Amino acid sequence: GALRLGGADDHHRGILRRTSVEERYIELLARVQVSVSVDVALAIRMAHAHVSRVAKKEPPRGHIEPKAWEDFDFSYFADSMVSIPSDENFHNIPLTSRPGTVNVKHISVPRESLDVFRFLFLTNPMDAPLPVGPADVYIGRDYLLTSQIHTVAPGGAIELGLGVDEAVKIARNVHFSEHTSGLLGGNLALSHEISIDVTNNLPRTVDLEVRERIPTSREGDDKVSVEVKEVDPPWKPYDQNRMQIENAYCWQIDVPAGASKAMKVTYEISLSAKHEIVGGNRREQ
């Protein structure tokens, strides 16, 4: 649309060329028969200079320039008319609001850290995806923190990390023992007992997920085996969306306000008594 072919009375006759923004604005004004008393070219140059200054400014911390999502573009309609000041500053403009159900869950991986993290889970209630960017979290009218979300499809799950909850305490202890087994004591059994204790100091029940894993033997190696002897309460395989870790499990428990709960798992590694695991037979610290 910016290309023009010079006519018979044009000094660019027969030449296809790209017109400038100023020329196209002047063409438009002539087409709609509008007469102005200002220098259109100068006004456009000033507007371009204004836009260039704004384009060079860094966006607010955490904000990301919107891009196409899976080769789709989306438009978002405001619930009412909005006015955006043209003052070369960034502004938060509310477009719409949608109600949704929010669930708060606590997650801990005591093998790696004794911190208990809070996570907020909800479903995208919009008919369009939520683009990547920062999300401000409030409890009532009180600001809690700013988290980061990835692009979420319509109806997709949103997961926001709310940081460490100091009111939920967790401890992990390990007991290790060795004994011979098998015919004539030819095998060595390495027994590991992991006990995890949780205390909830909050005034409400906590939905807690505790993640744990046990060692795994090399595929095709019949000389070493790993067997879970006891789990209390029962756990289930940990469904991993990002990184796949073998022999990963998790407990899903509710811890009442002011109460404590315990979890325990015992597993045994069997190998020849004349062998030793690289790095030591004790697998847990």
Coordinates of N, CA, C and O in Angstrom, one line a residue, residues 199-265:
T199 N 4.7 -29.7 60.7 CA 4.0 -29.0 61.7 C 3.3 -27.8 61.1 O 4.0 -27.0 60.5
N200 N 2.0 -27.6 61.3 CA 1.3 -26.5 60.7 C 0.9 -25.5 61.8 O 0.1 -25.8 62.7
N201 N 1.6 -24.4 61.7 CA 1.3 -23.3 62.7 C 0.3 -22.3 62.2 O 0.1 -21.2 62.9
L202 N -0.4 -22.6 61.1 CA -1.4 -21.6 60.6 C -2.7 -21.9 61.3 O -3.0 -23.0 61.8
P203 N -3.6 -20.9 61.2 CA -4.9 -21.1 61.8 C -5.9 -21.8 60.9 O -7.1 -21.8 61.1
R204 N -5.4 -22.5 59.9 CA -6.3 -23.2 58.9 C -5.6 -24.4 58.5 O -4.4 -24.6 58.6
T205 N -6.4 -25.4 57.9 CA -5.8 -26.6 57.4 C -5.0 -26.3 56.1 O -5.3 -25.5 55.3
V206 N -3.9 -27.0 56.0 CA -2.9 -26.9 54.9 C -3.0 -28.1 54.0 O -2.9 -29.3 54.5
D207 N -3.2 -27.9 52.7 CA -3.1 -28.9 51.7 C -1.6 -29.0 51.3 O -1.1 -28.2 50.6
L208 N -1.0 -30.1 51.7 CA 0.5 -30.2 51.5 C 0.8 -31.4 50.6 O 0.3 -32.5 50.7
E209 N 1.8 -31.1 49.7 CA 2.4 -32.1 48.8 C 3.8 -32.2 49.2 O 4.6 -31.2 49.0
V210 N 4.3 -33.4 49.6 CA 5.7 -33.7 49.9 C 6.2 -34.6 48.9 O 5.7 -35.7 48.7
R211 N 7.3 -34.1 48.2 CA 7.9 -34.9 47.1 C 9.2 -35.6 47.6 O 10.0 -35.0 48.3
E212 N 9.3 -36.8 47.2 CA 10.5 -37.6 47.6 C 10.9 -38.6 46.5 O 10.0 -38.8 45.6
R213 N 12.1 -39.1 46.5 CA 12.5 -40.1 45.5 C 13.4 -41.1 46.1 O 14.0 -40.8 47.1
I214 N 13.5 -42.2 45.5 CA 14.4 -43.3 46.0 C 15.4 -43.6 44.8 O 15.1 -43.4 43.7
P215 N 16.5 -44.2 45.2 CA 17.4 -44.6 44.1 C 16.9 -45.6 43.1 O 15.9 -46.3 43.4
T216 N 17.5 -45.7 42.0 CA 17.0 -46.6 40.9 C 18.3 -47.4 40.4 O 19.4 -46.8 40.3
S217 N 18.1 -48.6 40.2 CA 19.2 -49.4 39.6 C 19.4 -49.2 38.1 O 18.4 -48.8 37.5
R218 N 20.6 -49.5 37.6 CA 20.8 -49.3 36.2 C 20.0 -50.4 35.4 O 19.9 -51.5 35.8
E219 N 19.5 -49.9 34.3 CA 18.7 -50.8 33.5 C 19.5 -52.0 33.0 O 20.6 -51.8 32.5
G220 N 19.0 -53.2 33.2 CA 19.7 -54.4 32.8 C 20.7 -55.0 33.8 O 21.3 -56.0 33.6
D221 N 20.9 -54.3 35.0 CA 21.8 -54.7 36.0 C 21.0 -55.6 37.0 O 20.3 -55.1 37.8
D222 N 21.3 -56.9 37.0 CA 20.6 -57.8 37.8 C 21.3 -58.0 39.2 O 20.8 -58.7 40.1
K223 N 22.5 -57.4 39.3 CA 23.2 -57.6 40.5 C 22.8 -56.6 41.6 O 23.2 -56.8 42.8
V224 N 22.1 -55.6 41.2 CA 21.7 -54.5 42.2 C 20.2 -54.4 42.1 O 19.6 -54.2 41.0
S225 N 19.4 -54.4 43.2 CA 18.0 -54.2 43.2 C 17.6 -53.2 44.3 O 18.3 -53.1 45.3
V226 N 16.5 -52.4 44.0 CA 16.0 -51.5 45.0 C 14.5 -51.8 45.2 O 13.8 -52.0 44.3
E227 N 14.2 -52.0 46.5 CA 12.8 -52.4 46.8 C 12.3 -51.6 48.0 O 12.9 -51.4 49.0
V228 N 11.1 -51.0 47.8 CA 10.4 -50.3 48.8 C 9.7 -51.3 49.8 O 8.9 -52.1 49.4
K229 N 10.1 -51.2 51.1 CA 9.6 -52.1 52.1 C 8.3 -51.6 52.7 O 7.4 -52.4 53.0
E230 N 8.3 -50.3 53.0 CA 7.1 -49.8 53.8 C 6.9 -48.3 53.5 O 7.9 -47.6 53.3
V231 N 5.7 -47.9 53.3 CA 5.3 -46.5 53.1 C 4.1 -46.2 53.9 O 3.1 -46.9 53.9
D232 N 4.2 -45.1 54.7 CA 3.1 -44.8 55.6 C 3.1 -43.2 55.8 O 4.1 -42.7 56.3
P233 N 2.0 -42.6 55.4 CA 0.8 -43.1 54.7 C 1.2 -43.4 53.2 O 2.3 -43.1 52.8
P234 N 0.2 -44.0 52.5 CA 0.5 -44.4 51.1 C 0.9 -43.1 50.3 O 0.3 -42.0 50.5
W235 N 1.8 -43.3 49.3 CA 2.1 -42.2 48.4 C 1.7 -42.6 47.0 O 1.2 -43.7 46.8
K236 N 2.0 -41.8 46.0 CA 1.7 -42.1 44.6 C 2.8 -41.5 43.8 O 3.6 -40.6 44.2
P237 N 3.0 -42.1 42.6 CA 4.0 -41.5 41.7 C 3.8 -40.1 41.4 O 2.7 -39.6 41.2
Y238 N 4.9 -39.3 41.4 CA 4.8 -37.9 41.1 C 4.7 -37.6 39.7 O 5.6 -38.0 38.9
D239 N 3.6 -37.0 39.2 CA 3.4 -36.7 37.8 C 4.2 -35.4 37.5 O 3.8 -34.3 37.9
Q240 N 5.2 -35.6 36.7 CA 6.1 -34.5 36.4 C 5.8 -34.0 35.0 O 5.8 -34.7 34.0
N241 N 5.6 -32.7 34.9 CA 5.3 -32.0 33.7 C 6.5 -31.5 32.9 O 6.6 -31.4 31.7
R242 N 7.6 -31.2 33.7 CA 8.8 -30.7 33.1 C 9.9 -31.7 33.0 O 10.2 -32.2 31.9
M243 N 10.6 -31.9 34.1 CA 11.7 -32.8 34.1 C 11.3 -34.2 34.6 O 10.7 -34.3 35.7
Q244 N 11.6 -35.3 33.9 CA 11.3 -36.6 34.3 C 12.4 -37.2 35.2 O 13.5 -37.3 34.8
I245 N 12.0 -37.5 36.4 CA 12.9 -38.1 37.4 C 12.4 -39.5 37.8 O 11.2 -39.6 38.2
E246 N 13.2 -40.5 37.6 CA 12.8 -41.8 37.9 C 12.6 -42.0 39.4 O 13.3 -41.4 40.3
N247 N 11.7 -42.9 39.7 CA 11.3 -43.3 41.1 C 11.0 -42.1 42.0 O 11.4 -41.9 43.1
A248 N 10.3 -41.1 41.4 CA 9.8 -39.9 42.1 C 8.4 -40.2 42.6 O 7.5 -40.6 41.9
Y249 N 8.1 -39.8 43.9 CA 6.8 -40.0 44.5 C 6.4 -38.8 45.3 O 7.2 -37.9 45.5
C250 N 5.2 -38.8 45.7 CA 4.7 -37.6 46.5 C 3.6 -38.1 47.4 O 2.8 -39.0 47.1
W251 N 3.6 -37.5 48.6 CA 2.5 -37.6 49.6 C 1.5 -36.4 49.4 O 2.0 -35.3 49.3
Q252 N 0.3 -36.7 49.4 CA -0.8 -35.7 49.4 C -1.5 -35.8 50.8 O -2.3 -36.7 51.0
I253 N -1.3 -34.8 51.6 CA -1.9 -34.9 53.0 C -2.5 -33.5 53.3 O -2.1 -32.5 52.8
D254 N -3.5 -33.6 54.2 CA -4.1 -32.4 54.8 C -3.6 -32.3 56.3 O -3.7 -33.3 57.0
V255 N -3.0 -31.1 56.6 CA -2.5 -31.0 58.0 C -3.4 -29.9 58.7 O -3.4 -28.8 58.3
P256 N -4.2 -30.3 59.7 CA -5.1 -29.4 60.4 C -4.3 -28.3 61.0 O -3.1 -28.4 61.3
A257 N -5.0 -27.2 61.4 CA -4.4 -26.1 62.0 C -3.8 -26.5 63.4 O -4.5 -27.2 64.2
G258 N -2.6 -26.1 63.6 CA -1.9 -26.4 64.9 C -1.5 -27.8 65.1 O -1.1 -28.2 66.2
A259 N -1.6 -28.7 64.0 CA -1.3 -30.1 64.2 C 0.0 -30.5 63.5 O 0.5 -29.7 62.7
S260 N 0.4 -31.7 63.8 CA 1.6 -32.2 63.2 C 1.3 -33.6 62.5 O 0.4 -34.3 63.0
K261 N 2.0 -33.9 61.5 CA 1.8 -35.2 60.8 C 3.2 -35.8 60.4 O 4.1 -35.0 60.2
A262 N 3.2 -37.1 60.4 CA 4.5 -37.8 60.0 C 4.3 -38.7 58.8 O 3.2 -39.2 58.6
M263 N 5.4 -38.8 58.0 CA 5.4 -39.7 56.9 C 6.7 -40.5 57.0 O 7.7 -40.0 57.5
K264 N 6.6 -41.7 56.5 CA 7.8 -42.6 56.6 C 7.8 -43.5 55.4 O 6.8 -44.0 54.9
V265 N 9.1 -43.7 54.9 CA 9.3 -44.7 53.8 C 10.6 -45.5 54.1 O 11.6 -44.9 54.6

